[in-house]
Amino acid sequence: MSPRMRLLMAWDFEPSVVIGCIVLVAAFVAGISIVSRDHSQPAAQANAAKISHGLLFAAAIAVLMLALTSPVDVLADDYLFSAHMLQHMLLVLAVPPMLLMAVSPALAARILRVPTIARVERVLGRPVVAWTIANLTLWLWHEPTLYNAALADEDLHIFEHLCFLVAFTIFWWPFLAPMHERRIAPLLAVIYLVAATVSCSVLGILITFAPLGIFPAYLSPRDELGILPLIREWGLTPRVDQDLGGLLMWVGGGAVFLGAMIAALARWYAEPEGDIEFAPHLRHEEPLRL
């Protein structure tokens, strides 16, 4: 079998990933069934919403599986720092926002009726808190000592991925909360996203221009699959690989945040002039949640 075929067939259905996805699917189906009992919406409108949310959820699960069980994961764990950065970008910039957009406002409202969850959301939903948790998580796990430790310990590696998913679900909540009143206003959202762009870009720049060897596992891969000649054929030497990984975070992350900023400005522009508020979710009871 050729190295290319060995790579294409290198899927690793890690039990923790499969079980996690099954739990997410079960929770989503249970949520849909609960919301379906509410007949306040016309049937056609309710069905259309159910289909759109279902498709978004399926896409999120597909991306999650792609990141953690496909050949991307094999390359990330054993061969390429750049593949690992691609994996991390999918876990922080793709899966969490898609999962949030898959949750209907009705389901989110029901969940937030639970007092404990509501209290947690009031704290973690503050933009400064959400931003800080996500960016500290991103920086800490890319500190070379912790990063290399996660590569060497599978349990720690699983915990790292969970940290990314949870931290960035918290990060995206103020911007993409299913209930409009829980979202920060568009102008504040742009500031929030610009700050995230700067943080992600600085980290990417530091990695790009760091000395070769800060992630030593990628200097001499074990090559159990026998695909290293194929990777070198692609021109991915250790130096190019590290530079590409830094650029994925620097440029790729910035592009995603830029797209989100454009969406925030479009949302702002689309609002009737009299409805524009700095923080609509604080209309009644709270001071500005910073």
Coordinates of C-alpha atoms in Angstrom, one line a residue:
M1 CA 0.0 0.0 0.0
S2 CA 1.3 3.4 -0.9
P3 CA 2.1 6.1 1.7
R4 CA -0.7 8.2 0.4
M5 CA -3.3 5.4 0.9
R6 CA -1.9 4.6 4.3
L7 CA -2.5 8.2 5.3
L8 CA -6.0 8.3 3.8
M9 CA -7.0 5.2 5.7
A10 CA -5.5 6.4 9.0
W11 CA -8.7 7.1 10.9
D12 CA -8.6 6.7 14.6
F13 CA -12.0 6.4 16.3
E14 CA -10.9 7.3 19.8
P15 CA -13.6 6.1 22.3
S16 CA -13.7 9.3 24.2
V17 CA -14.4 11.2 21.0
V18 CA -17.1 8.8 19.8
I19 CA -18.8 8.7 23.3
G20 CA -18.6 12.5 23.5
C21 CA -20.3 12.9 20.1
I22 CA -23.0 10.3 21.1
V23 CA -23.7 12.3 24.3
L24 CA -24.0 15.5 22.3
V25 CA -26.3 13.9 19.8
A26 CA -28.5 12.5 22.6
A27 CA -28.7 15.9 24.3
F28 CA -29.6 17.6 21.1
V29 CA -32.3 15.1 20.2
A30 CA -33.7 15.4 23.7
G31 CA -33.7 19.2 23.4
I32 CA -35.5 19.1 20.1
S33 CA -38.1 16.7 21.5
I34 CA -38.8 19.0 24.5
V35 CA -39.1 22.1 22.3
S36 CA -41.3 20.2 19.8
R37 CA -44.0 20.1 22.5
D38 CA -44.4 23.9 22.2
H39 CA -47.1 24.5 19.6
S40 CA -46.9 28.3 19.7
Q41 CA -45.2 28.5 16.3
P42 CA -46.9 27.6 13.1
A43 CA -46.0 24.0 12.1
A44 CA -44.3 25.0 8.8
Q45 CA -42.1 27.6 10.6
A46 CA -41.3 25.2 13.4
N47 CA -40.3 22.4 11.0
A48 CA -38.1 24.8 9.0
A49 CA -36.3 25.9 12.1
K50 CA -35.9 22.3 13.3
I51 CA -34.3 21.4 9.9
S52 CA -31.9 24.4 9.9
H53 CA -30.8 23.8 13.5
G54 CA -30.4 20.0 12.8
L55 CA -28.2 20.7 9.8
L56 CA -26.0 23.1 11.7
F57 CA -25.7 20.6 14.5
A58 CA -24.8 17.8 12.1
A59 CA -22.2 20.0 10.5
A60 CA -20.7 20.8 13.9
I61 CA -20.4 17.0 14.7
A62 CA -18.9 16.3 11.3
V63 CA -16.2 19.0 11.8
L64 CA -15.6 17.7 15.3
M65 CA -15.1 14.1 14.0
L66 CA -12.9 15.4 11.1
A67 CA -10.7 17.2 13.6
L68 CA -10.3 14.4 16.1
T69 CA -10.7 11.1 14.3
S70 CA -9.6 11.7 10.6
P71 CA -6.0 11.6 9.2
V72 CA -5.8 15.3 10.4
D73 CA -5.6 13.9 14.0
V74 CA -2.9 11.4 13.0
L75 CA -0.8 14.1 11.3
A76 CA -1.4 16.4 14.3
D77 CA -0.3 13.9 16.9
D78 CA 2.7 12.4 15.2
Y79 CA 3.9 14.4 12.2
L80 CA 3.0 18.0 11.7
F81 CA 2.7 21.0 14.0
S82 CA 0.7 22.8 11.2
A83 CA -1.9 19.9 11.2
H84 CA -2.1 20.3 15.0
M85 CA -2.8 24.1 14.6
L86 CA -5.5 23.3 12.0
Q87 CA -7.1 20.9 14.4
H88 CA -7.0 23.5 17.2
M89 CA -8.5 26.2 14.9
L90 CA -11.4 23.8 14.1
L91 CA -12.0 23.2 17.8
V92 CA -12.0 26.9 18.7
L93 CA -13.3 28.7 15.6
A94 CA -15.6 26.2 13.9
V95 CA -17.2 23.7 16.2
P96 CA -18.3 26.0 19.1
P97 CA -20.0 28.7 17.0
M98 CA -21.8 26.0 14.9
L99 CA -23.0 24.3 18.1
L100 CA -24.4 27.6 19.5
M101 CA -26.1 28.4 16.2
A102 CA -27.7 25.0 16.3
V103 CA -29.5 25.7 19.6
S104 CA -32.9 27.3 19.1
P105 CA -33.9 30.3 21.2
A106 CA -36.7 28.3 22.7
L107 CA -34.3 25.5 23.9
A108 CA -31.8 28.1 25.2
A109 CA -34.6 29.8 27.1
R110 CA -35.7 26.5 28.7
I111 CA -32.1 25.7 29.7
L112 CA -31.6 29.1 31.3
R113 CA -34.7 28.6 33.4
V114 CA -32.6 26.3 35.6
P115 CA -31.4 28.7 38.4
T116 CA -27.9 27.3 38.7
I117 CA -27.3 27.5 34.9
A118 CA -28.7 31.0 34.8
R119 CA -26.4 32.1 37.6
V120 CA -23.4 30.6 35.8
E121 CA -24.4 32.3 32.5
R122 CA -24.7 35.7 34.2
V123 CA -21.0 35.4 35.2
L124 CA -19.5 33.6 32.2
G125 CA -21.6 35.5 29.7
R126 CA -19.9 38.8 30.6
P127 CA -17.7 39.7 27.6
V128 CA -14.6 40.4 29.7
V129 CA -14.9 37.1 31.5
A130 CA -15.7 35.1 28.4
W131 CA -12.8 36.7 26.4
T132 CA -10.3 36.2 29.2
I133 CA -11.2 32.5 29.7
A134 CA -10.8 31.7 26.0
N135 CA -7.6 33.6 25.4
L136 CA -5.9 32.4 28.5
T137 CA -6.8 28.9 27.5
L138 CA -5.4 29.4 24.0
W139 CA -2.2 30.9 25.2
L140 CA -1.6 28.4 28.1
W141 CA -2.0 25.3 25.9
H142 CA 0.4 26.7 23.3
E143 CA 3.1 27.4 25.9
P144 CA 5.8 24.9 24.8
T145 CA 6.1 23.0 28.1
L146 CA 2.3 22.4 28.4
Y147 CA 1.9 21.8 24.7
N148 CA 4.7 19.2 24.6
A149 CA 3.3 17.5 27.8
A150 CA -0.1 17.2 26.1
L151 CA 1.5 15.5 23.1
A152 CA 3.2 13.0 25.4
D153 CA 0.2 12.2 27.5
E154 CA -3.1 11.1 25.8
D155 CA -5.3 11.9 28.8
L156 CA -3.9 15.4 29.1
H157 CA -4.3 15.8 25.3
I158 CA -8.0 14.9 25.6
F159 CA -8.3 17.4 28.5
E160 CA -6.7 20.0 26.3
H161 CA -9.3 19.5 23.6
L162 CA -12.1 19.7 26.1
C163 CA -10.7 22.9 27.4
F164 CA -10.7 24.4 23.9
L165 CA -14.3 23.4 23.2
V166 CA -15.6 24.6 26.6
A167 CA -13.6 27.9 26.7
F168 CA -14.5 28.9 23.1
T169 CA -18.2 28.0 23.6
I170 CA -18.0 30.5 26.4
F171 CA -16.2 32.9 24.2
W172 CA -18.7 32.8 21.3
W173 CA -21.8 32.9 23.6
P174 CA -21.9 36.8 24.0
F175 CA -21.8 37.1 20.2
L176 CA -23.9 34.1 19.1
A177 CA -26.2 33.4 22.0
P178 CA -29.5 32.0 20.6
M179 CA -31.5 34.5 22.5
H180 CA -31.0 38.0 21.0
E181 CA -31.3 39.7 24.3
R182 CA -28.3 37.8 25.6
R183 CA -26.0 39.0 22.8
I184 CA -23.7 42.0 23.2
A185 CA -24.5 45.0 20.9
P186 CA -22.9 45.1 17.5
L187 CA -20.4 47.9 18.3
L188 CA -19.3 46.1 21.5
A189 CA -19.1 42.9 19.5
V190 CA -16.7 44.4 17.0
I191 CA -14.4 45.6 19.9
Y192 CA -14.6 42.2 21.4
L193 CA -13.6 40.5 18.2
V194 CA -10.8 43.0 17.4
A195 CA -9.3 42.2 20.8
A196 CA -9.5 38.5 20.0
T197 CA -7.9 39.0 16.6
V198 CA -5.0 40.8 18.2
S199 CA -4.5 38.1 20.9
C200 CA -4.6 35.3 18.3
S201 CA -2.4 37.1 15.9
V202 CA 0.3 37.9 18.5
L203 CA 0.4 34.3 19.5
G204 CA 0.6 33.2 15.9
I205 CA 3.4 35.7 15.2
L206 CA 5.4 34.5 18.2
I207 CA 5.1 30.8 17.0
T208 CA 6.0 31.7 13.4
F209 CA 9.2 33.5 14.4
A210 CA 10.2 31.2 17.4
P211 CA 13.4 29.2 17.2
L212 CA 13.0 25.8 15.5
G213 CA 12.6 23.0 18.1
I214 CA 10.3 24.5 20.6
F215 CA 8.0 21.6 19.8
P216 CA 10.6 18.9 19.5
A217 CA 8.2 16.0 18.7
Y218 CA 7.9 17.3 15.2
L219 CA 11.6 17.4 14.4
S220 CA 12.0 13.7 14.1
P221 CA 8.6 12.0 13.9
R222 CA 8.3 8.3 14.8
D223 CA 6.8 7.6 11.4
E224 CA 4.9 4.4 12.3
L225 CA 2.8 4.8 9.2
G226 CA 5.8 5.2 6.9
I227 CA 4.5 8.4 5.4
L228 CA 7.3 10.8 6.3
P229 CA 8.8 10.7 2.8
L230 CA 5.4 11.8 1.5
I231 CA 5.3 14.7 3.9
R232 CA 8.8 15.8 3.0
E233 CA 7.7 15.5 -0.7
W234 CA 5.1 18.1 0.1
G235 CA 7.9 20.5 1.1
L236 CA 6.9 20.4 4.8
T237 CA 10.3 20.5 6.5
P238 CA 10.2 21.1 10.3
R239 CA 10.9 24.9 9.7
V240 CA 8.2 25.2 7.1
D241 CA 5.8 23.2 9.2
Q242 CA 6.3 25.4 12.3
D243 CA 6.0 28.6 10.2
L244 CA 2.8 27.3 8.5
G245 CA 1.3 26.4 11.9
G246 CA 2.0 29.9 13.2
L247 CA 0.5 31.4 10.0
L248 CA -2.7 29.3 10.4
M249 CA -3.3 30.9 13.8
W250 CA -2.1 34.4 12.8
V251 CA -3.8 34.7 9.4
G252 CA -6.4 32.0 9.5
G253 CA -7.7 33.0 12.9
G254 CA -7.7 36.6 11.9
A255 CA -9.8 35.8 8.8
V256 CA -12.4 34.1 10.9
F257 CA -12.7 36.9 13.4
L258 CA -12.8 39.4 10.5
G259 CA -15.8 37.5 9.0
A260 CA -17.5 37.6 12.4
M261 CA -16.8 41.4 12.6
I262 CA -18.4 41.9 9.2
A263 CA -21.4 39.9 10.4
A264 CA -21.7 42.1 13.5
L265 CA -21.6 45.3 11.4
A266 CA -24.2 43.9 9.0
R267 CA -26.4 43.1 12.0
W268 CA -25.9 46.6 13.3
Y269 CA -26.7 48.1 9.9
A270 CA -29.8 46.0 9.5
E271 CA -31.3 47.2 12.8
P272 CA -33.9 49.9 12.7
E273 CA -32.4 53.2 13.8
G274 CA -34.5 53.5 16.9
D275 CA -33.7 50.0 18.1
I276 CA -29.9 50.4 18.3
E277 CA -28.7 50.0 21.9
F278 CA -25.2 49.5 23.3
A279 CA -26.1 46.4 25.2
P280 CA -29.7 45.2 24.6
H281 CA -29.4 42.3 27.0
L282 CA -29.0 44.6 29.9
R283 CA -32.1 46.6 29.2
H284 CA -33.8 46.1 32.6
E285 CA -31.8 44.9 35.5
E286 CA -28.0 45.0 35.1
P287 CA -25.3 47.5 34.5
L288 CA -23.1 47.0 31.5
R289 CA -21.7 43.5 31.7
L290 CA -18.0 44.0 31.1

